[in-house]
Amino acid sequence: MKWSWDRFWIAMLERAPGALYVHTKMVLVALVVAAVISITIGILLTRPRLKWLGGIVLNILNLLQTFPGLAIVALAMPILGLGFKPAVFALIVQGLLPIARNTIAGLYGVDPDIMEAARGMGMTKGKVLYEVEIPLAMPVILAGVRTSAVYVVSMATLAAYIGGGGLGDLIVGGLNMIWPDFIVVGAGLGAVLAILFDRVLGFVEKKYTPLGYSAE
Amino acid sequence: MIELVNITKKYAGQEEPAVKGLNLLVRDGESCVLVGPSGCGKSTTLRMINRLIEPTAGTVLIDGKDIRETDPDRLRMGIGYVIQQIGLLPHRTVAENIAIVPRLYGWPKDKIRERTDELLELIGLDPETTRHKYPAQLSGGQMQRVGVARAMAVDPPIMLMDEPFGAVDPIARNHLQDEFLRLQSVMRKTICFVTHDINEAIKMGDQIAILDRGELVQHGSPLEILSNPANDFVCDFIGYDRVVKKLSLCRAGSISRKDFCLIRESELPAAAKKMEEQRAEVSFLVDGKGVPRGMLTAKWLKDNGSAFTPKELKALASQGHKGFIQEDTLLRDALSLLLELDLDYLGVLKGETLCGAVSMADIRQYASGKEGD
């Protein structure tokens, strides 16, 4: 195993931009879809009619969370084949869990007295959801998105195994060819991307935390 | 007018109904306090009026109309609702919280802003400094006031209040109660008020409804309830100081007697004779400007005959120089003063001038008198 600065710069300048673009695209698509699905699930499961299901689903999600990422990617292959789409699908599955869990926890955590007061003033159930429950649960939901983002960024490196592309190509290629420079570029940029997502979402989370909370 | 007709509420999975066959009438402009120990069904009853809870049986009528005919959200928009935990939206400013119901009604922005400022002033908060604050930046008492202001935003004729002053300290509570009574004396809203504190009920209610295990035990004015408790439960609930509580319902001016005489310092030696002539039990010593300086009672003079020099008489009279109260003093406080000064009589003042006298016997008579005597 020999380090080569030439290959390092090829990886950095020729391979990395494309890989980074595919990687980011994969992560963003998966994250947005996962957020939409799991926030919807979270909202539905906290409505009085489906409340009994909430606890059960939460337990299942906790269990699913323990599945290794590589196993999910591997399981997606025989069903969906190779390429970008199955990779994104696997990422969505892995990304659902933290967001749904936090959505449910966040909505459960809204002070029932505040909701009673809102209902008592004549707000419809929909208004209570949009104007009271979701804004108050937002910091917790966004924390879930943040956790999920970090998972998905790192998981997306595994997408290379099923032809999804991204930074995983550099790592897998590096491993096959025993090129440490490729591995370092792929893994390093993956880590940087994860940190970047975490920072950006942390900023959004802070911005969406109701001012009334931060005054406490 | 709120009318509860044969209201029963049985929660699923509970043997005993929370409210059993309750009948209650709250007239326009009147406040009715539902009071009882915890679990007596008072909050359940209140929530059935704005349909947060649906009764198992029975009807609630508002101004003669069955509330089930109105859409629940619409109904609630027209009823002010204050709860103990206040429930201000923590992510909205004070002004936005007050504007919730006006916004539901779709008021224009200018009108909402104007109304918000008006309400903030009404509840004694400065609009300029408070408007943009968040609930977390307010004290408990201020939050409670904002809660009340929010309920009054569209000036609903009916207000439901569930232990609205329960979460603040006793001094702030007393202050809020007084303020609310002052507002109510102008607004004359129809109010249903829930509390577990009998003293608050006596203070706040035109009518009191005492509940026990879901049933109405007694309904009447505070005076009726304190004078004629319906049964042992009511007696126990009111407490041993029932009679003293009754004294807090009456002001000195309304039972004061007029058979007293005024004497000047120069008339002191002839005081006994003057009192006898006027058949007065008590005389008050006044100075040149008519300001009271002391008192003499027939009993004191009789016990000691005419053995007094004018100087001694003056000293005797000035022993009672603190024994004067205003006509709006509560009898409870008058009694306390009588005991404190060890006197038999108190002079009742209207401003600076004497307008009557109250004796220990008068208070005793009021306390023991039944309603209608």
XYZ file of C-alpha atoms in Angstrom, chain A residues 111 113-114 116-125 127 130-132 135-136 210-213 215-216, chain B residues 47 50 52 73 76-77 79 81 83 85-92 100-101 103-104 134 136-137 150:
50
model
C -48.389 20.847 26.915
C -53.063 22.725 28.837
C -51.950 24.898 25.944
C -56.993 22.833 25.819
C -56.819 26.611 25.955
C -56.498 26.751 22.169
C -59.446 24.393 21.658
C -61.423 26.297 24.278
C -60.988 29.519 22.338
C -62.586 27.961 19.297
C -59.574 26.971 17.178
C -60.431 24.077 14.876
C -58.413 20.878 15.206
C -55.657 25.251 13.376
C -50.721 24.137 12.443
C -50.599 27.032 14.864
C -49.882 25.297 18.140
C -44.609 25.034 15.937
C -44.138 23.806 19.494
C -39.897 29.655 19.272
C -38.436 32.781 20.813
C -40.610 32.256 23.857
C -38.619 29.133 24.639
C -36.350 33.487 26.745
C -36.805 30.970 29.535
C -66.397 22.055 30.153
C -68.395 24.956 25.873
C -65.041 20.439 25.408
C -65.713 25.650 17.372
C -66.310 28.313 21.784
C -65.316 31.400 19.810
C -67.412 32.102 25.027
C -62.428 30.615 28.525
C -57.995 27.990 32.798
C -52.704 26.786 33.749
C -53.537 29.807 31.574
C -52.337 28.071 28.421
C -50.770 31.085 26.744
C -49.082 30.029 23.514
C -45.374 30.218 24.436
C -44.286 30.883 20.848
C -46.572 33.894 20.436
C -56.163 34.720 18.733
C -59.948 34.898 18.890
C -58.154 36.572 14.248
C -60.503 33.587 14.202
C -43.276 36.461 25.248
C -42.031 33.338 29.520
C -40.926 36.915 30.183
C -57.354 37.029 25.920
